[in-house]
Amino acid sequence: MTDIASVKETLRSQRIETPSWGYANSGTRFKVFPQEGVPRTPQEKIDDAAMVHRLTGVAPAVALHIPWDRVDDFGDLAKHAAEQGVALGTINANVFQDNDYRLGSVCNPDPAVRRKAIDHLLECVDVMDATGSRDLKLWFADGTNYPGQDSIRARQDRLAEALHEVYDRISEEQRIVLEYKLFEPAFYTTDVPDWGTSYAHCLELGPKAQVVLDTGHHAPGTNIEFIVAFLLRAGRLGAFDFNSRFYADDDLMVGAADPFQLFRILHELVQAGALSPASGITYMLDQCHNIEAKIPAVIRSVMNVQEATAKALLVDMGALAAAQREGNVLAANAVLMDAYNTDVRPLLAEVRTDAGLDPDPVAAYHRSGYFERIRTERATGQQAGWGA
Ligand code: RM4
Ligand code: MN
C-alpha cells in the first residue's frame, strides 16, 4: 500500500531548476522566431523564472548560461533573484560560440585556444563564488567532422588536462557536472559522447565531479533508465537536463515525446530515494521553446515532471518486490503499469491547493495578467536570445 500523505509530502518538497535560456528567444539553425514579451536582460529572465516558481511552488532556482547571462555584478543579480523569491542555480559554461572554437575549445589543437577556453571555465567559477552556485555545468561542443582531422586520443588528454585545472580551482562545496552528448555539432567524433566517457573522467577527477544526464543526448532506443540506475549506484549522478526528443537533441518540453520513459526514469530515482535535495542531484530543465509560448511551456514542463514523479511514487513497492522475488514477470510489470496508468492530476491539484497555490498553474498564469504586462513593458529594446 502506498502512503498518500508521504507521496504528497515528497511532491511538495520536489525541486526543479529552470533554465534562463528557456525564457529567451531560441530557434533552429534555420530561424529564430522572436516572441512578444521576451526578456531583454538576465534580470528579466529571472523575473519569468520567479513567476514560474510562484505558480508551481517547486521551481525555486534558475540556471544561468555564461556569457548569455553575463552582468557586471553577479552579487547584485543574486540579490535580485532572492528579492523575486528564487535562487541562482547551476552555472553553465559556454565555450561553443566564439570563432576561435571552430576546431574545439578545451580539446582544440591550438594551446592558445585551449587556454582561452579554460580561462572562461575559471571565470565561471568566479561567477559561482559570487552567486553562491554549487554546480558548474560543462558541456563541450568539441569533436571532429572527418576521420584523420585530429587525434582522438590526444583530444582526450587535452580534455583531462583542462578538467583537472578547473577541478583544482573549485571549492570543497562546489562541483563540476560533466555533460555528454552523442553528436552535434561534431559529426564524426565527439569528445564527450556518452555517459561512460563522462563517468571515466569524473572518476579520474574525484568526488566533486559528477555526470550530467541530458535526456535528449542519446542514440535512439537507448535505455536511459539503465544509465540512471547505474550512475545512482555508483554515486556519480550529479544532475539532469530534462527535455524530450523525437529524433536528436530536440530540446522539446520534457514528458512531451515519451512520458512513459520519463516515468521509468523517475521510478529509478524514487527507488533509490534520490528525489530529496540530500541526494545532491540537481533536477534541471534544458529546453528551448522555439514556437510555443515560453513561460506556459516551462510551467507545463514542470508539471510533466511532477506527474511522472507522482506516478513513480504511486508504485506499490511491496507488491513489486514480492513479484520480483517470485519471478512473476507479468505481476511485476502490472504493478508498474498500474501506477503509470493512474491519473495523478487530481492528486497534484490537491498538493497545490494544500500549498496555497492554484490547482491549475497554466490557467492561473493566463489569468494573472503577467503576459499582458511584460508584452507592454518589454516592447522596446533588444530581446535576449541565444544568437543562433
Ligand atoms: C547543449 C547542452 C547544454 C546546453 C546547450 C545550450 O546541447 O544540452 O546543456 O547548455 O546545448
Ligand atoms: Mn543540456
Coordinates of C-alpha atoms and ligand atoms in Angstrom, one line a residue:
M1 CA 0.0 0.0 0.0
T2 CA 1.2 3.5 -0.8
D3 CA 1.1 6.1 1.9
I4 CA -0.6 9.1 0.2
A5 CA 0.4 11.6 2.9
S6 CA 4.1 10.8 2.3
V7 CA 3.6 10.9 -1.5
K8 CA 2.1 14.4 -1.2
E9 CA 4.9 15.5 1.1
T10 CA 7.5 14.3 -1.4
L11 CA 5.7 16.1 -4.2
R12 CA 5.5 19.3 -2.2
S13 CA 9.2 19.2 -1.5
Q14 CA 10.3 18.5 -5.1
R15 CA 12.8 21.0 -6.7
I16 CA 13.0 21.6 -10.4
E17 CA 15.5 24.2 -11.7
T18 CA 14.5 26.1 -14.8
P19 CA 16.9 27.4 -17.5
S20 CA 17.3 31.2 -18.1
W21 CA 17.7 30.5 -21.8
G22 CA 14.3 28.8 -21.9
Y23 CA 12.7 32.2 -21.4
A24 CA 14.7 33.9 -24.2
N25 CA 14.4 33.6 -27.9
S26 CA 15.8 30.5 -29.5
G27 CA 15.5 28.6 -32.7
T28 CA 17.0 26.1 -35.0
R29 CA 19.9 26.8 -37.3
F30 CA 17.2 27.9 -39.9
K31 CA 15.4 30.5 -37.9
V32 CA 14.9 32.2 -34.6
F33 CA 11.3 33.3 -34.3
P34 CA 11.1 36.3 -31.9
Q35 CA 8.1 36.3 -29.4
E36 CA 6.4 39.2 -27.6
G37 CA 7.3 39.8 -24.0
V38 CA 10.7 38.0 -24.2
P39 CA 13.2 39.2 -21.5
R40 CA 15.9 41.6 -22.5
T41 CA 18.2 41.1 -19.6
P42 CA 19.2 38.4 -17.2
Q43 CA 17.1 40.2 -14.5
E44 CA 14.0 39.8 -16.7
K45 CA 14.7 36.1 -17.3
I46 CA 14.9 35.7 -13.5
D47 CA 11.6 37.5 -13.2
D48 CA 10.0 35.0 -15.5
A49 CA 11.5 32.1 -13.6
A50 CA 10.2 33.6 -10.4
M51 CA 6.7 33.7 -11.9
V52 CA 7.0 30.0 -12.7
H53 CA 8.0 29.4 -9.2
R54 CA 5.2 31.4 -7.7
L55 CA 2.7 29.4 -9.8
T56 CA 4.1 25.9 -9.3
G57 CA 5.9 26.2 -5.9
V58 CA 8.6 23.7 -7.0
A59 CA 10.9 25.8 -9.2
P60 CA 12.9 27.9 -6.7
A61 CA 16.2 28.1 -8.7
V62 CA 17.2 29.3 -12.2
A63 CA 20.2 28.1 -14.1
L64 CA 22.4 30.7 -15.8
H65 CA 24.4 30.4 -19.0
I66 CA 27.6 32.5 -19.3
P67 CA 28.2 34.7 -21.3
W68 CA 24.4 34.8 -22.2
D69 CA 23.7 36.0 -18.7
R70 CA 26.8 38.0 -18.0
V71 CA 26.3 41.0 -15.8
D72 CA 28.7 43.4 -14.2
D73 CA 27.8 42.4 -10.7
F74 CA 26.7 38.8 -10.1
G75 CA 26.2 39.5 -6.4
D76 CA 23.6 42.0 -7.4
L77 CA 22.0 39.5 -9.7
A78 CA 21.8 37.0 -6.9
K79 CA 20.2 39.7 -4.7
H80 CA 17.7 40.5 -7.5
A81 CA 16.8 36.8 -7.7
A82 CA 16.4 36.5 -3.9
E83 CA 14.1 39.5 -3.9
Q84 CA 11.9 37.7 -6.5
G85 CA 11.9 34.6 -4.4
V86 CA 14.3 32.4 -6.4
A87 CA 18.0 31.5 -6.2
L88 CA 20.6 31.3 -8.8
G89 CA 21.4 27.7 -9.6
T90 CA 23.8 25.9 -11.9
I91 CA 26.3 28.0 -13.9
N92 CA 26.5 26.7 -17.5
A93 CA 29.8 27.5 -19.3
N94 CA 29.6 28.3 -22.9
V95 CA 32.7 27.5 -25.0
F96 CA 31.0 26.9 -28.2
Q97 CA 30.1 30.2 -29.8
D98 CA 33.4 32.1 -30.5
N99 CA 35.1 32.0 -33.8
D100 CA 38.1 30.6 -32.1
Y101 CA 36.2 27.4 -31.2
R102 CA 35.9 26.2 -34.8
L103 CA 38.1 23.2 -34.0
G104 CA 37.0 22.8 -30.5
S105 CA 37.5 24.5 -27.1
V106 CA 39.4 22.6 -24.4
C107 CA 40.3 19.9 -26.9
N108 CA 41.4 22.3 -29.6
P109 CA 44.8 21.5 -31.2
D110 CA 45.9 25.1 -30.6
P111 CA 47.1 25.6 -27.0
A112 CA 46.2 29.3 -27.1
V113 CA 42.5 28.4 -27.8
R114 CA 42.6 25.8 -25.1
R115 CA 43.9 28.5 -22.7
K116 CA 41.1 30.8 -23.6
A117 CA 38.5 28.1 -23.1
I118 CA 39.9 27.1 -19.7
D119 CA 40.1 30.7 -18.7
H120 CA 36.4 31.0 -19.4
L121 CA 35.7 28.0 -17.3
L122 CA 37.7 29.5 -14.5
E123 CA 35.7 32.8 -14.9
C124 CA 32.5 30.7 -14.5
V125 CA 33.9 29.5 -11.1
D126 CA 34.4 33.2 -10.1
V127 CA 30.7 33.7 -11.1
M128 CA 29.7 30.8 -8.8
D129 CA 31.7 32.3 -6.0
A130 CA 29.6 35.5 -6.4
T131 CA 26.2 33.8 -6.9
G132 CA 26.6 31.1 -4.3
S133 CA 26.0 28.4 -7.0
R134 CA 27.2 24.9 -6.3
D135 CA 27.5 23.4 -9.7
L136 CA 29.5 24.3 -12.8
K137 CA 27.9 22.5 -15.8
L138 CA 30.3 21.6 -18.5
W139 CA 29.2 20.7 -22.0
F140 CA 31.7 20.7 -24.8
A141 CA 30.8 21.0 -28.4
D142 CA 34.2 19.6 -29.1
G143 CA 34.8 16.9 -31.7
T144 CA 35.8 16.3 -35.3
N145 CA 33.9 16.0 -38.5
Y146 CA 36.3 13.9 -40.6
P147 CA 38.4 10.8 -40.0
G148 CA 42.0 11.9 -39.6
Q149 CA 41.1 15.5 -38.7
D150 CA 42.7 15.2 -35.3
S151 CA 44.0 12.6 -32.8
I152 CA 41.1 11.2 -30.9
R153 CA 43.5 10.2 -28.1
A154 CA 45.3 13.5 -27.9
R155 CA 42.0 15.3 -27.6
Q156 CA 41.2 13.1 -24.6
D157 CA 44.5 14.1 -23.0
R158 CA 43.7 17.8 -23.6
L159 CA 40.2 17.3 -22.1
A160 CA 41.6 15.6 -19.0
E161 CA 44.1 18.4 -18.5
A162 CA 41.5 21.1 -18.7
L163 CA 39.2 19.3 -16.4
H164 CA 41.9 18.9 -13.8
E165 CA 42.7 22.6 -13.9
V166 CA 39.1 23.5 -13.3
Y167 CA 38.7 20.8 -10.7
D168 CA 41.6 22.1 -8.7
R169 CA 40.1 25.6 -8.7
I170 CA 36.6 24.7 -7.3
S171 CA 36.0 24.8 -3.6
E172 CA 35.1 21.9 -1.4
E173 CA 31.4 22.9 -1.6
Q174 CA 31.4 23.2 -5.4
R175 CA 31.1 20.6 -8.1
I176 CA 31.8 20.0 -11.7
V177 CA 29.0 18.3 -13.5
L178 CA 30.1 17.0 -16.9
E179 CA 27.5 16.5 -19.6
Y180 CA 27.8 14.2 -22.6
K181 CA 26.1 14.2 -25.9
L182 CA 26.2 11.7 -28.7
F183 CA 26.8 14.1 -31.5
E184 CA 26.2 17.7 -32.7
P185 CA 27.8 20.0 -33.7
A186 CA 30.5 17.5 -34.4
F187 CA 29.5 14.6 -36.6
Y188 CA 32.4 12.1 -36.7
T189 CA 33.8 12.1 -33.2
T190 CA 32.6 13.9 -30.1
D191 CA 35.0 14.3 -27.2
V192 CA 32.4 13.5 -24.5
P193 CA 29.9 11.4 -26.4
D194 CA 28.4 9.2 -23.8
W195 CA 27.9 8.6 -20.0
G196 CA 30.9 6.2 -19.9
T197 CA 33.3 8.8 -21.1
S198 CA 31.9 11.4 -18.7
Y199 CA 32.0 8.9 -15.8
A200 CA 35.6 7.9 -16.6
H201 CA 36.7 11.5 -16.5
C202 CA 34.7 12.1 -13.3
L203 CA 36.3 9.1 -11.6
E204 CA 39.7 10.3 -12.5
L205 CA 39.0 13.8 -11.2
G206 CA 37.5 12.8 -7.8
P207 CA 34.3 13.0 -5.8
K208 CA 33.5 16.7 -6.7
A209 CA 32.9 15.6 -10.3
Q210 CA 29.6 14.1 -11.4
V211 CA 27.8 13.1 -14.6
V212 CA 25.0 15.2 -16.1
L213 CA 22.4 13.2 -17.9
D214 CA 20.6 15.3 -20.6
T215 CA 17.6 13.2 -21.6
G216 CA 18.0 14.3 -25.3
H217 CA 21.6 13.3 -25.7
H218 CA 21.4 9.6 -26.6
A219 CA 21.1 7.4 -29.6
P220 CA 17.5 6.5 -30.4
G221 CA 16.4 3.4 -28.4
T222 CA 19.0 3.9 -25.6
N223 CA 17.7 2.7 -22.3
I224 CA 18.1 5.9 -20.3
E225 CA 16.8 4.4 -17.0
F226 CA 19.6 1.9 -17.1
I227 CA 22.1 4.7 -17.1
V228 CA 20.3 6.4 -14.3
A229 CA 20.3 3.2 -12.2
F230 CA 24.0 2.6 -12.9
L231 CA 25.1 6.1 -12.1
L232 CA 23.0 6.2 -8.9
R233 CA 24.5 3.0 -7.7
A234 CA 28.0 4.5 -8.4
G235 CA 27.1 7.7 -6.7
R236 CA 28.0 9.7 -9.8
L237 CA 24.7 11.1 -11.0
G238 CA 25.0 14.8 -10.4
A239 CA 22.3 16.4 -12.4
F240 CA 19.6 16.0 -15.0
D241 CA 18.9 18.2 -18.0
F242 CA 15.3 17.3 -18.7
N243 CA 13.8 17.8 -22.1
S244 CA 12.3 15.5 -24.7
R245 CA 13.2 14.4 -28.2
F246 CA 11.8 12.6 -31.1
Y247 CA 14.9 12.5 -33.3
A248 CA 18.1 14.1 -31.9
D249 CA 18.7 16.9 -29.4
D250 CA 15.2 18.3 -29.9
D251 CA 15.0 20.2 -26.6
L252 CA 11.2 19.9 -26.5
M253 CA 9.2 20.0 -23.3
V254 CA 10.1 17.2 -21.0
G255 CA 7.5 14.4 -21.0
A256 CA 6.0 15.5 -24.3
A257 CA 7.6 12.9 -26.6
D258 CA 7.7 10.0 -24.3
P259 CA 6.0 10.4 -20.9
F260 CA 6.5 6.6 -20.2
Q261 CA 10.2 7.0 -20.5
L262 CA 10.1 9.9 -18.0
F263 CA 8.1 7.7 -15.6
R264 CA 10.7 4.9 -15.9
I265 CA 13.5 7.3 -15.1
L266 CA 11.6 8.7 -12.1
H267 CA 10.9 5.1 -11.0
E268 CA 14.7 4.5 -10.7
L269 CA 15.1 7.7 -8.8
V270 CA 12.3 7.0 -6.4
Q271 CA 13.6 3.5 -5.7
A272 CA 17.0 5.0 -4.9
G273 CA 15.5 7.7 -2.7
A274 CA 17.2 10.2 -4.9
L275 CA 14.5 12.9 -5.1
S276 CA 15.5 14.7 -1.9
P277 CA 17.9 17.6 -2.0
A278 CA 20.2 15.4 0.2
S279 CA 20.8 13.2 -2.8
G280 CA 22.8 16.0 -4.3
I281 CA 21.1 15.6 -7.7
T282 CA 20.0 18.8 -9.5
Y283 CA 16.9 18.4 -11.5
M284 CA 17.1 20.9 -14.2
L285 CA 15.2 21.6 -17.4
D286 CA 17.3 22.3 -20.5
Q287 CA 14.8 23.3 -23.2
C288 CA 14.2 25.7 -26.0
H289 CA 10.7 26.9 -26.7
N290 CA 11.1 27.9 -30.3
I291 CA 7.5 28.1 -31.4
E292 CA 5.4 27.8 -28.3
A293 CA 4.8 30.5 -25.6
K294 CA 7.7 30.2 -23.3
I295 CA 6.5 30.7 -19.7
P296 CA 3.5 28.4 -20.1
A297 CA 5.8 25.9 -21.7
V298 CA 8.1 26.0 -18.7
I299 CA 5.1 25.6 -16.4
R300 CA 3.8 22.7 -18.5
S301 CA 7.3 21.1 -18.3
V302 CA 7.5 21.4 -14.5
M303 CA 4.0 19.8 -14.3
N304 CA 5.1 17.0 -16.6
V305 CA 8.0 16.2 -14.2
Q306 CA 5.6 16.4 -11.3
E307 CA 3.1 14.0 -13.0
A308 CA 5.9 11.4 -13.8
T309 CA 7.1 11.8 -10.2
A310 CA 3.7 11.3 -8.7
K311 CA 3.2 8.1 -10.8
A312 CA 6.5 6.8 -9.8
L313 CA 5.7 7.5 -6.1
L314 CA 2.5 5.5 -6.5
V315 CA 4.3 2.3 -7.5
D316 CA 3.4 -0.3 -4.9
M317 CA 7.0 -1.1 -3.9
G318 CA 6.0 -4.0 -1.6
A319 CA 3.9 -5.7 -4.3
L320 CA 6.7 -5.0 -6.9
A321 CA 9.4 -6.6 -4.6
A322 CA 7.2 -9.6 -4.0
A323 CA 6.5 -10.1 -7.7
Q324 CA 10.2 -9.7 -8.5
R325 CA 11.2 -12.2 -5.8
E326 CA 8.7 -14.8 -7.1
G327 CA 9.9 -14.2 -10.6
N328 CA 6.4 -13.2 -11.6
V329 CA 7.1 -11.2 -14.7
L330 CA 3.6 -10.3 -15.5
A331 CA 2.6 -9.3 -12.0
A332 CA 5.8 -7.1 -11.6
N333 CA 5.1 -5.4 -14.9
A334 CA 1.4 -4.9 -13.9
V335 CA 2.4 -3.1 -10.7
L336 CA 4.4 -0.6 -12.7
M337 CA 1.7 -0.1 -15.3
D338 CA -1.0 0.3 -12.7
A339 CA 1.0 3.3 -11.3
Y340 CA 1.8 4.7 -14.7
N341 CA -1.9 4.5 -15.8
T342 CA -3.1 6.4 -12.8
D343 CA -4.5 9.8 -13.5
V344 CA -2.4 11.8 -10.9
R345 CA -3.7 15.2 -11.9
P346 CA -6.3 15.4 -9.1
L347 CA -3.6 14.4 -6.6
L348 CA -1.3 17.1 -7.8
A349 CA -4.2 19.6 -7.8
E350 CA -4.6 18.8 -4.1
V351 CA -0.9 19.1 -3.4
R352 CA -1.1 22.6 -4.9
T353 CA -4.2 23.6 -3.1
D354 CA -2.8 22.4 0.2
A355 CA 0.2 24.6 -0.5
G356 CA -2.0 27.6 -1.1
L357 CA -1.4 27.5 -4.9
D358 CA -3.9 27.5 -7.8
P359 CA -4.6 23.8 -8.7
D360 CA -4.1 24.7 -12.4
P361 CA -0.8 26.7 -12.8
V362 CA -1.2 27.2 -16.6
A363 CA -4.7 28.7 -16.2
A364 CA -3.5 30.8 -13.3
Y365 CA -0.7 32.2 -15.5
H366 CA -3.2 33.1 -18.2
R367 CA -5.4 34.8 -15.7
S368 CA -2.6 36.6 -13.9
G369 CA -2.1 39.4 -16.5
Y370 CA 1.6 38.8 -16.3
F371 CA 1.9 38.3 -20.1
E372 CA 0.0 41.5 -20.9
R373 CA 2.3 43.3 -18.5
I374 CA 5.6 42.0 -20.0
R375 CA 4.4 42.4 -23.5
T376 CA 4.0 46.1 -22.9
E377 CA 7.0 46.6 -20.6
R378 CA 9.3 44.8 -22.9
A379 CA 8.1 46.1 -26.2
T380 CA 11.3 48.0 -26.9
G381 CA 14.9 47.2 -26.6
Q382 CA 17.0 44.2 -27.6
Q383 CA 15.4 40.8 -26.7
A384 CA 17.6 38.2 -25.2
G385 CA 18.4 35.2 -27.5
W386 CA 21.0 32.6 -27.9
G387 CA 22.3 34.1 -31.2
A388 CA 21.8 31.1 -33.4
Ligands
RM4_1 C1 23.8 21.6 -25.4 C2 23.7 21.1 -24.0 C3 23.9 22.1 -22.9 C4 23.2 23.4 -23.2 C5 23.4 23.8 -24.7 C6 22.6 25.1 -25.0 O1 23.3 20.7 -26.3 O2 22.5 20.4 -23.8 O3 23.5 21.6 -21.7 O4 23.6 24.3 -22.4 O5 23.1 22.8 -25.5
MN2 MN 21.9 20.0 -21.7

